[in-house]
C-alpha positions as a printed NumPy array, in Angstrom:
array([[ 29.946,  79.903,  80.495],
       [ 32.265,  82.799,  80.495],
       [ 33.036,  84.329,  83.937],
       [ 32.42 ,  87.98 ,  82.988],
       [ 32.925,  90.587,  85.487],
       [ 33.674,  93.865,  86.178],
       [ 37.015,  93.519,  85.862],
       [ 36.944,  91.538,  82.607],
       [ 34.474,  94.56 ,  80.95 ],
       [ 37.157,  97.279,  82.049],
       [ 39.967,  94.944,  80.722],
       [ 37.673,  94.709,  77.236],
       [ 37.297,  98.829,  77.271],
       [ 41.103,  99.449,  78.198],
       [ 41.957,  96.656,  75.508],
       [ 39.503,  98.621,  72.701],
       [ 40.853, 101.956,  73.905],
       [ 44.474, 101.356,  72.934],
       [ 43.713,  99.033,  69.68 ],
       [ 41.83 , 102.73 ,  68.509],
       [ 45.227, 104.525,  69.739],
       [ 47.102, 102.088,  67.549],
       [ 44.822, 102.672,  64.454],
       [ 44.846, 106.706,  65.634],
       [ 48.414, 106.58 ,  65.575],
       [ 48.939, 104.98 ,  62.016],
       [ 46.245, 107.36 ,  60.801],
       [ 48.417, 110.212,  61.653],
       [ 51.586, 108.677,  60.275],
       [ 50.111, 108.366,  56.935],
       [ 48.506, 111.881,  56.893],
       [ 51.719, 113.262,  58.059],
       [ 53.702, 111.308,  55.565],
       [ 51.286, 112.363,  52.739],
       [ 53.067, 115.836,  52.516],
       [ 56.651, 114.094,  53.017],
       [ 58.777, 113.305,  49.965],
       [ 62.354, 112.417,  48.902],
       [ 63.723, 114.869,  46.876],
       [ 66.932, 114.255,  44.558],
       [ 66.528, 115.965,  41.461],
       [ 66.028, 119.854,  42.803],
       [ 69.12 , 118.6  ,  45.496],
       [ 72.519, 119.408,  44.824],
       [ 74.774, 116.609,  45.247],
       [ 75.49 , 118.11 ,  49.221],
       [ 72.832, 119.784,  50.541],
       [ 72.361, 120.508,  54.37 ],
       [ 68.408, 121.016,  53.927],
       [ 67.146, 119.036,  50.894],
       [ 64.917, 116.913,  53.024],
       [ 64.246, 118.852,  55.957],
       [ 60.487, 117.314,  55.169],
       [ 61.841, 113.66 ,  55.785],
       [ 63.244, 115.011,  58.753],
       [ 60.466, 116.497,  60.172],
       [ 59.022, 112.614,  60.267],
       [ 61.892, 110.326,  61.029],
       [ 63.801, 111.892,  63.388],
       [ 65.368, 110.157,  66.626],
       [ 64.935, 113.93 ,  67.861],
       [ 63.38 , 113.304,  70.891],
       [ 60.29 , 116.68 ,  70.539],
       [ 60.05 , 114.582,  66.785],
       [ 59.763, 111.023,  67.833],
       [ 57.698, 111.481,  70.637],
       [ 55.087, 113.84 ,  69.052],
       [ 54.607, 111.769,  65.919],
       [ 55.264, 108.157,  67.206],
       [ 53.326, 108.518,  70.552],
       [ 50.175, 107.045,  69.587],
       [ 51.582, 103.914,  68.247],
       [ 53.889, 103.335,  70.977],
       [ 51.319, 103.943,  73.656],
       [ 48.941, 101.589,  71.219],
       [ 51.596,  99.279,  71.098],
       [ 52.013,  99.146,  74.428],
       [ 48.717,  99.171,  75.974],
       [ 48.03 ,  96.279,  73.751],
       [ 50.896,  94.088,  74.766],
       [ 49.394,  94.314,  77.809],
       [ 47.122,  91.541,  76.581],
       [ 48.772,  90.442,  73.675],
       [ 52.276,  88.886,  74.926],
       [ 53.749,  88.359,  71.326],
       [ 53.738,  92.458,  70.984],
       [ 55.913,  92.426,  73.985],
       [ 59.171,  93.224,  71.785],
       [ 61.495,  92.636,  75.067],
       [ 61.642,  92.86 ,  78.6  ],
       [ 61.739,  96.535,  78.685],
       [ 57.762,  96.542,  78.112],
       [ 57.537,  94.234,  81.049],
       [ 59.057,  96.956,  82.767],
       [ 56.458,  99.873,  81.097],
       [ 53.595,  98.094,  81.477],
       [ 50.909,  98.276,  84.365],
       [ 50.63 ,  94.936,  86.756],
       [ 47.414,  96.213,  89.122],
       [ 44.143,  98.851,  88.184],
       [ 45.981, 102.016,  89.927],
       [ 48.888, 101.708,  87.481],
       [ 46.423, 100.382,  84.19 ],
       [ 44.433, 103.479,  85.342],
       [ 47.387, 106.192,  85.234],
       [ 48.322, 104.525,  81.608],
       [ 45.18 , 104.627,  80.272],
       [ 45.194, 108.414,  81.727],
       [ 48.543, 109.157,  80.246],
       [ 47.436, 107.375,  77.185],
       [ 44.381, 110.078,  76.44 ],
       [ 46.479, 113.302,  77.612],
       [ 49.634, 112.619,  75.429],
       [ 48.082, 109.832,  72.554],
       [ 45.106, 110.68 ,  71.846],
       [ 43.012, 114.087,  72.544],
       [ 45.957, 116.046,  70.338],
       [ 45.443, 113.649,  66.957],
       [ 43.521, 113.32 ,  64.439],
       [ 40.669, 115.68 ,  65.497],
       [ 37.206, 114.441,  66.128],
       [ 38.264, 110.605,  65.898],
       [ 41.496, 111.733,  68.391],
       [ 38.873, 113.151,  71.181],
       [ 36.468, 110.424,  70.622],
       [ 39.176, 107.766,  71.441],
       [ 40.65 , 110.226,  74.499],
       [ 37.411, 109.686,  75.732],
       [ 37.19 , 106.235,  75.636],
       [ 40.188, 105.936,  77.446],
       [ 38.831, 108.532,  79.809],
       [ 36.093, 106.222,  80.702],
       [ 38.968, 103.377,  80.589],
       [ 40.391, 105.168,  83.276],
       [ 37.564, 105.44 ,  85.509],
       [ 36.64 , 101.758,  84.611],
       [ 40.139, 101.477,  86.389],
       [ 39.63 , 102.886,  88.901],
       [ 36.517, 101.177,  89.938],
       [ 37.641,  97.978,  89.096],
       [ 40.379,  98.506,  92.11 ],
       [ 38.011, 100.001,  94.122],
       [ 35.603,  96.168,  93.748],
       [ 38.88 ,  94.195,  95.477],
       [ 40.458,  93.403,  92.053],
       [ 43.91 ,  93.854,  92.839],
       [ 45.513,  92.138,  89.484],
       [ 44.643,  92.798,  85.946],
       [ 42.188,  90.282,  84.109],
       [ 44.37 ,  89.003,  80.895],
       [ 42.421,  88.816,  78.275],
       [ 42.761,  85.154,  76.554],
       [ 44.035,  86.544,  73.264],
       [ 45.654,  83.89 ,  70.733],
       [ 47.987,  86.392,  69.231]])
């Protein structure tokens, strides 16, 4: 049988939390990139502002990454916690959380700045979630659990 404790349930909700930040996160690049096009034909051959649009969605601008990119990198992120193969290099090793206290402060960080501010209803329901993520956190530590439960995913 399955040893499932408190630690393994707040693993589970901080695990479902940022899969629904990923998903968030793509849902708001496609709406965004619904009212983005290329244009060519009403461009002059050199034209400064011709695809300002574009710009406004892939920009290494740091106000433009961040604000459009932030739910899928914090998705991205709070799943590799689990899911080593999304670990793209050892910088994540370095970003990610190794006890409760600092999964706790993510999944925190993760409602504030990836999640209340997108996508409108489904963007608060998911800041919630890792609201009560948080908490979970919090009390996990609070039981003795001083190391994350991994998750045994086969990605």
């Amino acid at each position: 049988m399955a040893n499932c404790d408190f630690a393994v349930i707040t693993s589970c909700l901080c695990f479902l939390a940022s899969a629904l930040t990923l998903i968030l996160g793509i849902v708001y690049v496609i709406l965004k990139l619904g009212h983005v096009h290329v244009g060519f034909r009403n461009c002059s051959f050199v034209e400064a502002e011709c695809n300002a649009q574009w710009r406004s969605a892939f920009s290494l601008a740091p106000n433009v990454l961040l604000t459009t990119w932030a739910p899928v990198l914090l998705g991205i992120l709070g799943l590799s916690v689990h899911v080593y193969s999304l670990r793209l290099n050892d910088f994540f090793t370095w970003l990610l959380p190794t006890n409760y206290v600092q999964y706790s402060f993510f999944m925190l960080a993760t409602a504030l700045f990836g999640n209340f501010g997108y996508c409108g209803q489904f963007g608060v329901i998911v800041g919630a979630l890792s609201v009560v993520s948080c908490a979970a956190c919090v009390a996990a530590r609070l039981t003795g659990e001083s190391c994350i439960k991994m998750l045994q995913t086969k990605w």
